[in-house]
mmCIF file of C-alpha atoms in Angstrom:
data_model
loop_
_atom_site.group_PDB
_atom_site.id
_atom_site.type_symbol
_atom_site.label_atom_id
_atom_site.label_comp_id
_atom_site.label_asym_id
_atom_site.label_seq_id
_atom_site.Cartn_x
_atom_site.Cartn_y
_atom_site.Cartn_z
ATOM 1 C CA MET A 772 -94.681 14.713 112.635
ATOM 2 C CA PRO A 773 -90.998 15.216 113.307
ATOM 3 C CA VAL A 774 -88.434 15.140 110.810
ATOM 4 C CA TYR A 775 -85.189 13.060 111.414
ATOM 5 C CA THR A 776 -81.655 13.063 109.877
ATOM 6 C CA TYR A 777 -79.730 9.817 109.946
ATOM 7 C CA GLN A 778 -76.465 8.382 109.239
ATOM 8 C CA GLY A 779 -75.723 4.669 109.115
ATOM 9 C CA GLU A 780 -74.648 1.717 107.025
ATOM 10 C CA THR A 781 -76.483 -0.740 104.908
ATOM 11 C CA SER A 782 -76.193 -4.409 105.366
ATOM 12 C CA ALA A 783 -73.597 -4.380 102.411
ATOM 13 C CA GLY A 784 -71.340 -2.124 104.307
ATOM 14 C CA ALA A 785 -72.172 1.128 102.287
ATOM 15 C CA SER A 786 -72.834 4.360 104.055
ATOM 16 C CA ALA A 787 -76.154 5.747 104.108
ATOM 17 C CA ARG A 788 -77.713 9.032 105.212
ATOM 18 C CA GLY A 789 -80.844 11.141 104.573
ATOM 19 C CA THR A 790 -84.146 12.317 106.222
ATOM 20 C CA LEU A 791 -87.292 10.567 107.287
ATOM 21 C CA THR A 792 -90.512 11.387 109.213
ATOM 22 C CA ALA A 793 -91.780 9.424 112.205
ATOM 23 C CA ASP A 794 -93.641 9.971 115.465
ATOM 24 C CA SER A 795 -90.657 9.276 117.563
ATOM 25 C CA PRO A 796 -86.978 8.195 117.459
ATOM 26 C CA ARG A 797 -87.815 4.662 118.109
ATOM 27 C CA GLN A 798 -90.308 4.528 115.096
ATOM 28 C CA ALA A 799 -87.645 6.215 112.942
ATOM 29 C CA ARG A 800 -85.036 3.385 114.061
ATOM 30 C CA ASP A 801 -87.606 0.739 113.321
ATOM 31 C CA GLN A 802 -88.327 2.266 109.906
ATOM 32 C CA LEU A 803 -84.451 2.202 109.295
ATOM 33 C CA ARG A 804 -84.132 -1.227 110.405
ATOM 34 C CA GLU A 805 -86.757 -2.468 108.085
ATOM 35 C CA ARG A 806 -84.709 -0.853 105.203
ATOM 36 C CA GLY A 807 -81.699 -2.691 106.355
ATOM 37 C CA ILE A 808 -79.683 0.198 107.639
ATOM 38 C CA ILE A 809 -77.803 0.265 110.862
ATOM 39 C CA VAL A 810 -78.167 3.610 112.557
ATOM 40 C CA ARG A 811 -75.166 5.283 113.760
ATOM 41 C CA LYS A 812 -76.591 8.909 114.253
ATOM 42 C CA LEU A 813 -80.154 9.809 114.486
ATOM 43 C CA VAL A 814 -81.136 13.718 114.984
ATOM 44 C CA ASP A 815 -84.280 15.607 115.295
ATOM 45 C CA ALA A 816 -83.824 18.024 112.464
ATOM 46 C CA SER A 817 -85.992 20.682 113.788
ATOM 47 C CA THR A 818 -84.174 20.689 117.146
ATOM 48 C CA GLU A 819 -80.897 20.854 115.184
ATOM 49 C CA SER A 820 -82.037 23.573 113.078
ATOM 50 C CA ILE A 821 -82.981 25.735 116.115
ATOM 51 C CA THR A 822 -79.626 25.080 117.811
ATOM 52 C CA ARG A 823 -77.724 26.205 114.815
ATOM 53 C CA ARG A 824 -80.182 29.120 113.938
ATOM 54 C CA GLY A 825 -78.098 31.688 115.790
ATOM 55 C CA PHE A 826 -74.761 30.843 113.911
ATOM 56 C CA SER A 827 -76.436 30.051 110.381
ATOM 57 C CA PHE A 828 -77.012 33.620 108.880
ATOM 58 C CA PHE A 829 -75.224 33.029 105.787
ATOM 59 C CA GLY A 830 -76.432 29.484 105.430
ATOM 60 C CA SER A 831 -80.016 30.710 105.839
ATOM 61 C CA ARG A 832 -79.444 32.823 103.020
ATOM 62 C CA GLY A 833 -78.647 29.690 100.943
ATOM 63 C CA LEU A 834 -81.810 28.024 101.998
ATOM 64 C CA GLN A 835 -83.843 31.177 101.000
ATOM 65 C CA THR A 836 -82.239 30.965 97.574
ATOM 66 C CA GLN A 837 -83.546 27.382 97.188
ATOM 67 C CA TRP A 838 -86.922 28.458 98.261
ATOM 68 C CA THR A 839 -87.036 30.838 95.101
ATOM 69 C CA GLY A 840 -86.701 27.829 92.700
ATOM 70 C CA ALA A 841 -88.943 25.744 94.752
ATOM 71 C CA CYS A 842 -91.577 28.428 94.706
ATOM 72 C CA GLN A 843 -91.498 28.170 91.003
ATOM 73 C CA GLU A 844 -91.766 24.402 90.805
ATOM 74 C CA LEU A 845 -94.712 24.531 93.344
ATOM 75 C CA ALA A 846 -96.532 26.932 91.157
ATOM 76 C CA MET A 847 -96.043 24.747 88.119
ATOM 77 C CA LEU A 848 -97.341 21.696 90.129
ATOM 78 C CA LEU A 849 -100.359 23.446 91.414
ATOM 79 C CA HIS A 850 -101.325 24.666 87.844
ATOM 80 C CA ALA A 851 -100.979 21.192 86.564
ATOM 81 C CA GLY A 852 -103.688 20.273 89.212
ATOM 82 C CA ILE A 853 -101.603 18.444 91.555
ATOM 83 C CA PRO A 854 -102.693 18.610 95.226
ATOM 84 C CA LEU A 855 -100.527 20.742 97.570
ATOM 85 C CA LEU A 856 -99.483 17.894 99.743
ATOM 86 C CA ASP A 857 -98.375 15.818 96.804
ATOM 87 C CA ALA A 858 -96.493 18.825 95.283
ATOM 88 C CA LEU A 859 -94.580 19.335 98.427
ATOM 89 C CA ASP A 860 -93.823 15.825 98.501
ATOM 90 C CA THR A 861 -92.486 15.888 95.186
ATOM 91 C CA ILE A 862 -90.363 18.991 95.612
ATOM 92 C CA ALA A 863 -89.006 17.783 99.002
ATOM 93 C CA LYS A 864 -87.657 14.351 97.227
ATOM 94 C CA GLN A 865 -85.928 16.682 94.669
ATOM 95 C CA GLN A 866 -83.960 18.604 97.469
ATOM 96 C CA SER A 867 -81.197 17.688 99.788
ATOM 97 C CA GLY A 868 -79.570 18.928 102.766
ATOM 98 C CA GLY A 869 -81.203 21.370 105.360
ATOM 99 C CA PHE A 870 -83.892 22.513 102.846
ATOM 100 C CA ARG A 871 -85.447 19.224 102.250
ATOM 101 C CA VAL A 872 -85.740 18.791 106.006
ATOM 102 C CA VAL A 873 -87.367 22.347 106.202
ATOM 103 C CA LEU A 874 -89.853 21.347 103.389
ATOM 104 C CA MET A 875 -90.665 18.020 104.961
ATOM 105 C CA ALA A 876 -91.494 19.901 108.122
ATOM 106 C CA VAL A 877 -93.752 22.089 106.128
ATOM 107 C CA ARG A 878 -95.480 19.309 104.372
ATOM 108 C CA ASP A 879 -96.182 17.622 107.846
ATOM 109 C CA ARG A 880 -97.570 20.716 109.222
ATOM 110 C CA VAL A 881 -99.882 21.070 106.130
ATOM 111 C CA ALA A 882 -100.919 17.630 106.476
ATOM 112 C CA ALA A 883 -101.847 18.032 110.073
ATOM 113 C CA GLY A 884 -104.345 20.963 109.040
ATOM 114 C CA THR A 885 -102.279 23.898 109.275
ATOM 115 C CA SER A 886 -102.253 26.491 106.398
ATOM 116 C CA LEU A 887 -99.366 26.796 104.218
ATOM 117 C CA ALA A 888 -98.503 30.194 105.226
ATOM 118 C CA GLU A 889 -98.720 29.362 108.966
ATOM 119 C CA SER A 890 -96.285 26.475 108.251
ATOM 120 C CA LEU A 891 -93.877 28.746 106.430
ATOM 121 C CA ALA A 892 -94.219 31.444 109.348
ATOM 122 C CA GLU A 893 -92.696 28.861 111.693
ATOM 123 C CA ARG A 894 -89.269 29.175 109.980
ATOM 124 C CA PRO A 895 -88.871 33.051 109.274
ATOM 125 C CA ASP A 896 -85.099 32.157 108.882
ATOM 126 C CA VAL A 897 -85.899 30.580 105.479
ATOM 127 C CA PHE A 898 -89.337 32.116 104.367
ATOM 128 C CA ASP A 899 -89.267 35.891 104.168
ATOM 129 C CA ALA A 900 -92.072 37.892 105.509
ATOM 130 C CA ALA A 901 -93.307 38.658 101.656
ATOM 131 C CA SER A 902 -93.495 35.108 100.862
ATOM 132 C CA ILE A 903 -95.603 34.413 104.028
ATOM 133 C CA HIS A 904 -98.030 37.089 103.271
ATOM 134 C CA LEU A 905 -98.626 36.503 99.633
ATOM 135 C CA VAL A 906 -99.099 32.716 100.286
ATOM 136 C CA GLU A 907 -101.722 33.796 102.837
ATOM 137 C CA VAL A 908 -103.459 36.226 100.419
ATOM 138 C CA GLY A 909 -103.303 33.188 97.819
ATOM 139 C CA GLU A 910 -104.672 30.661 100.095
ATOM 140 C CA ASN A 911 -107.571 33.062 101.127
ATOM 141 C CA ALA A 912 -108.441 33.944 97.598
ATOM 142 C CA GLY A 913 -108.390 30.574 96.236
ATOM 143 C CA ASN A 914 -105.437 31.400 93.523
ATOM 144 C CA LEU A 915 -102.439 30.150 95.286
ATOM 145 C CA GLU A 916 -100.791 28.842 92.107
ATOM 146 C CA HIS A 917 -101.036 32.108 90.539
ATOM 147 C CA VAL A 918 -99.469 34.096 93.514
ATOM 148 C CA LEU A 919 -96.669 31.799 93.801
ATOM 149 C CA GLU A 920 -95.975 32.182 90.168
ATOM 150 C CA HIS A 921 -95.744 35.953 90.544
ATOM 151 C CA LEU A 922 -93.767 35.489 93.828
ATOM 152 C CA SER A 923 -91.204 33.413 91.975
ATOM 153 C CA SER A 924 -90.956 35.956 89.165
ATOM 154 C CA PHE A 925 -90.349 38.644 91.687
ATOM 155 C CA LYS A 926 -87.758 36.747 93.737
ATOM 156 C CA LEU A 927 -85.755 35.773 90.587
ATOM 157 C CA ARG A 928 -85.776 39.318 89.568
ATOM 158 C CA MET A 929 -84.491 40.561 93.062
ATOM 159 C CA ALA A 930 -81.797 37.676 92.663
ATOM 160 C CA GLU A 931 -80.545 39.127 89.394
ATOM 161 C CA SER A 932 -80.287 42.608 90.785
ATOM 162 C CA LYS A 933 -78.207 41.292 93.765
ATOM 163 C CA ASP A 934 -75.988 39.537 91.413
ATOM 164 C CA GLU A 935 -75.558 42.560 89.499
ATOM 165 C CA VAL A 936 -74.824 44.775 92.327
ATOM 166 C CA LEU A 937 -72.199 42.249 93.827
ATOM 167 C CA THR A 938 -70.640 42.038 90.300
ATOM 168 C CA THR A 939 -70.389 45.695 90.203
ATOM 169 C CA LEU A 940 -68.854 45.863 93.699
ATOM 170 C CA VAL A 941 -66.235 43.122 93.007
ATOM 171 C CA TYR A 942 -63.773 45.298 91.036
ATOM 172 C CA PRO A 943 -63.558 48.023 93.568
ATOM 173 C CA CYS A 944 -63.611 45.909 96.427
ATOM 174 C CA PHE A 945 -60.347 44.037 94.820
ATOM 175 C CA LEU A 946 -58.660 47.428 94.313
ATOM 176 C CA LEU A 947 -59.344 48.406 97.892
ATOM 177 C CA VAL A 948 -57.834 45.111 99.424
ATOM 178 C CA PHE A 949 -54.782 45.089 96.794
ATOM 179 C CA GLY A 950 -54.134 48.804 97.132
ATOM 180 C CA THR A 951 -54.220 48.556 101.101
ATOM 181 C CA GLY A 952 -52.122 45.420 101.114
ATOM 182 C CA ALA A 953 -49.569 46.967 98.687
ATOM 183 C CA SER A 954 -49.475 50.209 100.891
ATOM 184 C CA LEU A 955 -48.633 48.316 104.114
ATOM 185 C CA PHE A 956 -45.886 46.214 102.137
ATOM 186 C CA LEU A 957 -44.272 49.370 101.070
ATOM 187 C CA MET A 958 -44.613 51.274 104.252
ATOM 188 C CA THR A 959 -43.311 48.383 106.400
ATOM 189 C CA GLY A 960 -40.909 46.514 104.130
ATOM 190 C CA VAL A 961 -39.663 49.040 101.593
ATOM 191 C CA MET A 962 -39.709 52.402 103.077
ATOM 192 C CA PRO A 963 -37.823 51.867 106.323
ATOM 193 C CA PRO A 964 -34.307 50.954 104.791
ATOM 194 C CA LEU A 965 -34.821 53.753 102.221
ATOM 195 C CA LEU A 966 -35.679 56.281 104.763
ATOM 196 C CA GLU A 967 -32.663 55.476 106.819
ATOM 197 C CA ASN A 968 -30.528 56.072 103.854
ATOM 198 C CA LEU A 969 -32.239 59.441 103.146
ATOM 199 C CA LYS A 970 -31.896 60.456 106.750
ATOM 200 C CA GLU A 971 -28.070 59.819 106.642
ATOM 201 C CA ALA A 972 -27.690 61.707 103.281
ATOM 202 C CA LEU A 973 -29.800 64.734 104.178
ATOM 203 C CA PRO A 974 -29.238 66.929 107.056
ATOM 204 C CA VAL A 975 -32.936 67.765 107.333
ATOM 205 C CA LEU A 976 -35.844 65.583 105.897
ATOM 206 C CA PRO A 977 -38.567 67.650 103.981
ATOM 207 C CA TRP A 978 -41.863 67.520 105.688
ATOM 208 C CA PRO A 979 -43.479 65.029 103.296
ATOM 209 C CA THR A 980 -40.541 62.607 104.008
ATOM 210 C CA LYS A 981 -41.149 63.163 107.651
ATOM 211 C CA VAL A 982 -44.835 62.433 107.445
ATOM 212 C CA VAL A 983 -43.962 59.092 105.448
ATOM 213 C CA LYS A 984 -41.473 58.113 107.947
ATOM 214 C CA GLY A 985 -44.080 58.843 110.975
ATOM 215 C CA ILE A 986 -46.578 56.534 109.199
ATOM 216 C CA SER A 987 -44.002 53.754 108.775
ATOM 217 C CA ASP A 988 -42.566 53.904 112.262
ATOM 218 C CA PHE A 989 -46.305 53.790 113.648
ATOM 219 C CA LEU A 990 -46.968 50.688 111.554
ATOM 220 C CA LEU A 991 -43.915 48.950 112.602
ATOM 221 C CA SER A 992 -44.513 49.915 116.222
ATOM 222 C CA TYR A 993 -48.293 49.509 116.655
ATOM 223 C CA GLY A 994 -49.223 47.618 113.502
ATOM 224 C CA TRP A 995 -50.630 44.786 115.801
ATOM 225 C CA LEU A 996 -53.257 47.450 117.506
ATOM 226 C CA LEU A 997 -54.534 48.092 113.957
ATOM 227 C CA LEU A 998 -55.054 44.150 113.211
ATOM 228 C CA ILE A 999 -56.921 43.845 116.809
ATOM 229 C CA GLY A 1000 -58.958 46.815 115.998
ATOM 230 C CA LEU A 1001 -59.951 45.338 112.579
ATOM 231 C CA GLY A 1002 -60.740 41.912 114.292
ATOM 232 C CA VAL A 1003 -63.064 43.823 116.666
ATOM 233 C CA ILE A 1004 -64.896 45.703 113.814
ATOM 234 C CA ILE A 1005 -65.440 42.499 111.739
ATOM 235 C CA THR A 1006 -66.725 40.729 115.003
ATOM 236 C CA LEU A 1007 -69.224 43.726 115.786
ATOM 237 C CA PHE A 1008 -70.361 43.716 112.055
ATOM 238 C CA VAL A 1009 -70.945 39.945 111.985
ATOM 239 C CA SER A 1010 -72.819 40.249 115.423
ATOM 240 C CA PHE A 1011 -75.006 43.102 113.991
ATOM 241 C CA ILE A 1012 -75.965 41.329 110.815
ATOM 242 C CA ARG A 1013 -77.130 38.330 113.025
ATOM 243 C CA THR A 1014 -79.858 40.467 114.556
ATOM 244 C CA LYS A 1015 -83.152 41.380 112.902
ATOM 245 C CA SER A 1016 -82.421 45.156 112.567
ATOM 246 C CA GLY A 1017 -78.969 44.361 111.398
ATOM 247 C CA GLN A 1018 -80.389 41.870 108.650
ATOM 248 C CA TYR A 1019 -82.817 44.348 107.509
ATOM 249 C CA ALA A 1020 -79.760 47.165 107.109
ATOM 250 C CA TRP A 1021 -77.681 44.458 105.300
#
């Protein structure tokens, strides 16, 4: 059953937005009308997510992070004896935004008879290959809750490792950016007048001073080329990490 996101107003004039499942847009509008909501915008969430998929690499990373927490909650609910559909319903109601839409779509696919692993495989941008394969193993072995528990622990450890790596890289990246900015400022703002005074005072400039002057003159004359080159490099990098091989390398 499709999942729809809506925006509208209540009879009291308050804004209302959220998600719901329905067989068609007409049925979705009828459900909202019964709740007293005047629909201003209704969008098929699955279609919207496919449209945005090519532009949402970093957004999908956020959804994958949410899946780590949801995986742990799902394991706890299944351990408590709650059926899979009810557990997915409970977790979906606790979420918001795009991840709630994804979970509701997964829940509907499971309710239609599709296995949980196959339902997750329909959204590879949110659920990684390891999660899909391990869930499939858990379903076949009949110990899905144990597999989900180990999977959530593994993903939490991976997230902690990534945070440590990022924290370690912050300081050198700051030094690189600050040092580059300071060097450019010195070469383009401070050195030119100083070099002119030296040129007037000295008949022949020492070769280190000539090198500095050459770099300064180049930045003043062709610095815009460096900016264009930097923009091209950033664009190519972003385009690369949006590809499958680029995401793997990243």
